[in-house]
Amino acid sequence: MSNAVEHRKPSGESQTVSATRQHLSPNQRAWRRFRKSKPAVLSAIFLLALLALVLAWPLISQSKPDATSDAQFHPPSAQNWFGTDVHGRDLLTRTFYGARISLIVGAVGAMVSLLIGVTWGAVAGYVGGRADNAMMRGVDILYALPSIIFVIVLKSAFEKDLKTWLAQHFSISTANYASMVFLFIGLGAVSWLTMSRIVRGQVLSLRSRNFVEASKALGASHARILLKHILPNIYGIIIVYLTLTVPAIILYESFLSYLGLGVQPPQASWGSLIAEGAQQINSVRIYWWLIVFPGGMLASTLLALNFLGDGLRDAFDPRSEAR
Amino acid sequence: MIPVLLIVSFIGFVLIHSMPGGPFDSERKPASAEIERNLKAKFHLDEPLWKQYLRYLGVAGGSSGLVNGDLGPSLKYRNHTVNDIIRQCLPVSMALGAMSFCFAMFTGIPLGCYMALRRGEWGDHLGGFIAMLSFCIPNIVIAPLLILWVAVKWHLLPVALWGSPSQMILPTIVLGLYFSGRIARLMREGLSTTLHSEFVTTARAKGASESAILWKHAFRLAILPVVSYSGPLLADLLTGSFVVENIFQIPGIGVFFINSIFNRDHTMTVGLVLVYAALLLILNMLVDLSYSLLDRRVRYE
């Protein structure tokens, strides 16, 4: 999409930019291309606004997400914009508090996957040879395993011990957060495979370039070559796939929460809110707002993140195909 | 492929056994310690892990195992073997997957071609938006909404379950929709790249008609990205439809997989993981083969 926008006016761009073009690094040029893509910039603004609103929500509204009332299943009205749920809780408040968890899951999960994926891929690509072979075989094998099993095992194997430990040393509320932390880490730990493949490919091709050879000849250490010379050259690609990992992880979390494996009540994420709405399906009355509002928020966030990722990819890696 | 499956079975086995709790924890209480001991002894759960694994493989302990294609008894449904259950529910999952695959292909490929031919025009942007929408509205949102309106309110289609053709429509659409957007995008990229390649210009210069160029020359190559994506896609569809099976109460392997993890039904989980891995590997192999059929430049030694 944004790709096409850019293709239509390469001549105009090159005329206006040509005077300054030679002073710009490839990354700076990429950011210029990015700013020209309308859907991507709009998505970025939408996401920032959403983030600000979600963070500032406790200041704006006094209502608590777990405050129950007698107003059971009230449709959207001036008082409850998103309606109320089975316990009379205000769905608008719940959706915004749920947004916190869903967004944190996306951010933390993506960071974990970034850390593992980039390290694994960079080491494999840089060391090369037999180690590279073995590490990438490992990635192949992990691809063949359903990743859901890792998340569940990680959660169930360590969660209880950590919870009791935290409840003893800190407070019970801290312990309740522990289960979510494991969810975040677990989701990140199963989403790094594609990242590592991409990084490895890039490092492999950069490794034999002249500037790396030169730096090696000057006696630079391996860590310095990797951090100073190779990583800055692939950071664009990393940002692109990071942006595309965030929606994937948010989606994954919503599936798990829907199946009852993710966030546990009274905590709620978008996925578990939708699950609660789906449980209320009956042939007598239709409570559409229970699904439409959290689902709409989830879908629009995913949409914005994907548009952002697309825009970044077109900017940083113009030749790549949509994946 | 065999070594990969062995490693997968080993990882799965160790992971499952490292979870706290055992398969008989939820047995009717009060079960005496002796009964539990006997149960464990019957299924050899009291042995060290390495011995259990070798027994599972079938190379130790005298009984048949994985090497004979025997995935062992289910620890939860004790009258059934894992093979039995897979034989019963895999066809259901496969039927759902195959139909969703067709749905995704028949909607995604035309949309992708349309976008590529209208590249840069508003039709392209609109199509791109629709494609994006199709994989940004999650299954768990679209399925309950379809159930609410199509099934509950208008009584057009059944709400859930599996068996009659009318019950298959909604799950197929819900599952297929997610992938049709991805296929449309891949198709668009493939076709618009191919249409800009030199052999298309040559064909055009020789006077071939646009439709001949599109269908005879370009399409074969343009569909390659879709083909290479369809391997993992099919494996996802055939086995990974946990959520859709859950929503529509379809008795496929996705439901058994999730339940087996909760029930600590070790043999069942490992068996299903192996089925998943084997399917993925076979499908990827088929994809590689069809690649060389479509693109003669690709040759495998």
CSV table of C-alpha atoms in Angstrom, one decimal, chain A residues 1-5 7-8 137 140-150 152-153 156-158 160 251 254-256 258-261 270-271 274 278 281-288 291-292 294-296 298-300 302-304 306-307 310 313 320-323, chain B residues 3-4 7-8 11-12 15-16 18-20 119-121 124-125 128-129 132-133 135-145 147-149 152-153 155 159 178 182 185-186 188-190 193 225 242-243 246-247 257-258 261-262 264 269 272-273 276-278 280-281:
chain,number,residue,atom,x,y,z
A,1,MET,CA,0.0,0.0,0.0
A,2,SER,CA,2.4,2.6,1.2
A,3,ASN,CA,4.8,0.9,-1.1
A,4,ALA,CA,2.7,2.0,-4.0
A,5,VAL,CA,2.3,5.5,-2.7
A,7,HIS,CA,6.5,4.2,-6.2
A,8,ARG,CA,4.3,6.8,-7.8
A,137,ARG,CA,19.0,-26.6,13.0
A,140,ASP,CA,14.1,-25.6,12.5
A,141,ILE,CA,13.2,-28.1,15.2
A,142,LEU,CA,11.6,-25.5,17.3
A,143,TYR,CA,9.5,-24.4,14.3
A,144,ALA,CA,8.2,-27.9,14.1
A,145,LEU,CA,7.0,-27.9,17.8
A,146,PRO,CA,3.6,-26.2,18.6
A,147,SER,CA,4.8,-23.2,20.6
A,148,ILE,CA,1.7,-23.2,22.8
A,149,ILE,CA,3.1,-26.2,24.7
A,150,PHE,CA,6.2,-24.1,25.7
A,152,ILE,CA,1.9,-23.6,29.1
A,153,VAL,CA,4.8,-25.7,30.4
A,156,SER,CA,2.8,-24.2,35.0
A,157,ALA,CA,6.3,-25.4,35.9
A,158,PHE,CA,7.5,-22.2,37.5
A,160,LYS,CA,3.4,-21.7,41.5
A,251,LEU,CA,-3.0,-11.8,19.2
A,254,SER,CA,-5.7,-12.9,23.4
A,255,PHE,CA,-6.0,-16.5,22.0
A,256,LEU,CA,-4.5,-17.9,25.2
A,258,TYR,CA,-9.7,-16.8,25.4
A,259,LEU,CA,-8.9,-20.4,26.0
A,260,GLY,CA,-8.4,-19.7,29.7
A,261,LEU,CA,-4.7,-20.2,29.6
A,270,TRP,CA,-8.8,-7.8,25.7
A,271,GLY,CA,-8.8,-11.5,25.0
A,274,ILE,CA,-14.0,-11.1,24.6
A,278,ALA,CA,-18.7,-15.1,24.1
A,281,ILE,CA,-24.1,-15.9,23.9
A,282,ASN,CA,-27.7,-17.2,24.3
A,283,SER,CA,-30.8,-17.4,22.2
A,284,VAL,CA,-32.9,-15.0,24.4
A,285,ARG,CA,-30.9,-11.8,24.3
A,286,ILE,CA,-27.9,-10.6,22.4
A,287,TYR,CA,-25.2,-8.7,24.3
A,288,TRP,CA,-23.3,-7.6,21.3
A,291,ILE,CA,-17.7,-8.5,22.1
A,292,VAL,CA,-17.8,-5.5,19.8
A,294,PRO,CA,-13.1,-5.0,23.3
A,295,GLY,CA,-12.9,-6.7,20.0
A,296,GLY,CA,-12.9,-3.4,18.1
A,298,LEU,CA,-8.1,-5.2,19.8
A,299,ALA,CA,-8.7,-5.2,16.0
A,300,SER,CA,-7.9,-1.5,15.5
A,302,LEU,CA,-3.6,-4.7,15.5
A,303,LEU,CA,-4.5,-2.9,12.4
A,304,ALA,CA,-2.5,0.2,13.4
A,306,ASN,CA,0.5,-3.8,11.1
A,307,PHE,CA,0.2,-0.6,9.1
A,310,ASP,CA,4.4,-2.2,6.7
A,313,ARG,CA,9.4,-2.2,6.1
A,320,SER,CA,11.4,-6.9,0.4
A,321,GLU,CA,8.1,-8.8,-0.1
A,322,ALA,CA,5.1,-8.8,2.1
A,323,ARG,CA,5.3,-11.7,4.5
B,3,PRO,CA,16.0,-37.6,13.5
B,4,VAL,CA,13.9,-34.4,13.8
B,7,ILE,CA,14.4,-34.9,18.9
B,8,VAL,CA,10.9,-33.4,18.9
B,11,ILE,CA,11.8,-32.4,23.9
B,12,GLY,CA,8.1,-32.9,24.1
B,15,LEU,CA,8.8,-30.8,28.8
B,16,ILE,CA,5.6,-32.6,29.6
B,18,SER,CA,8.8,-31.5,33.9
B,19,MET,CA,5.4,-30.0,34.6
B,20,PRO,CA,4.2,-30.3,38.2
B,119,ARG,CA,-1.3,-1.4,-8.5
B,120,GLY,CA,-1.2,2.1,-7.1
B,121,GLU,CA,-4.9,2.8,-7.9
B,124,ASP,CA,-5.3,-1.6,-4.8
B,125,HIS,CA,-5.5,0.4,-1.6
B,128,GLY,CA,-5.0,-4.0,0.7
B,129,PHE,CA,-7.1,-2.6,3.5
B,132,MET,CA,-5.2,-6.3,6.3
B,133,LEU,CA,-8.6,-6.2,8.0
B,135,PHE,CA,-6.1,-10.8,9.6
B,136,CYS,CA,-6.4,-8.0,12.1
B,137,ILE,CA,-9.9,-9.0,13.2
B,138,PRO,CA,-9.1,-12.0,15.3
B,139,ASN,CA,-11.0,-15.3,15.1
B,140,ILE,CA,-12.2,-14.8,18.7
B,141,VAL,CA,-14.0,-11.6,17.7
B,142,ILE,CA,-15.4,-12.6,14.3
B,143,ALA,CA,-16.6,-16.0,15.4
B,144,PRO,CA,-18.9,-14.9,18.3
B,145,LEU,CA,-20.3,-12.1,16.2
B,147,ILE,CA,-22.7,-16.8,15.8
B,148,LEU,CA,-24.7,-14.0,17.3
B,149,TRP,CA,-26.1,-12.7,14.1
B,152,VAL,CA,-28.7,-16.9,16.9
B,153,LYS,CA,-30.6,-14.0,15.5
B,155,HIS,CA,-31.3,-18.7,12.4
B,159,VAL,CA,-24.5,-22.4,16.2
B,178,TYR,CA,-7.5,-15.1,8.7
B,182,ARG,CA,-2.2,-13.0,3.9
B,185,ARG,CA,-0.9,-9.9,0.0
B,186,LEU,CA,1.6,-12.5,-1.1
B,188,ARG,CA,-0.1,-9.2,-5.0
B,189,GLU,CA,3.6,-9.0,-4.3
B,190,GLY,CA,4.3,-12.1,-6.4
B,193,THR,CA,7.1,-8.4,-9.2
B,225,PRO,CA,5.3,-17.0,-2.7
B,242,PHE,CA,-7.4,-24.7,18.6
B,243,VAL,CA,-9.4,-21.5,19.0
B,246,ASN,CA,-13.0,-24.4,20.9
B,247,ILE,CA,-15.5,-21.8,19.8
B,257,PHE,CA,-4.3,-31.2,22.6
B,258,ILE,CA,-5.3,-28.4,25.0
B,261,ILE,CA,-2.0,-30.7,28.6
B,262,PHE,CA,-4.4,-29.8,31.4
B,264,ARG,CA,-1.3,-34.2,32.2
B,269,THR,CA,0.3,-34.6,24.4
B,272,LEU,CA,-0.2,-35.0,19.2
B,273,VAL,CA,3.0,-32.9,19.2
B,276,TYR,CA,1.8,-31.9,14.3
B,277,ALA,CA,5.6,-32.0,13.7
B,278,ALA,CA,5.3,-34.8,11.1
B,280,LEU,CA,4.6,-29.8,9.1
B,281,LEU,CA,7.7,-31.7,7.8
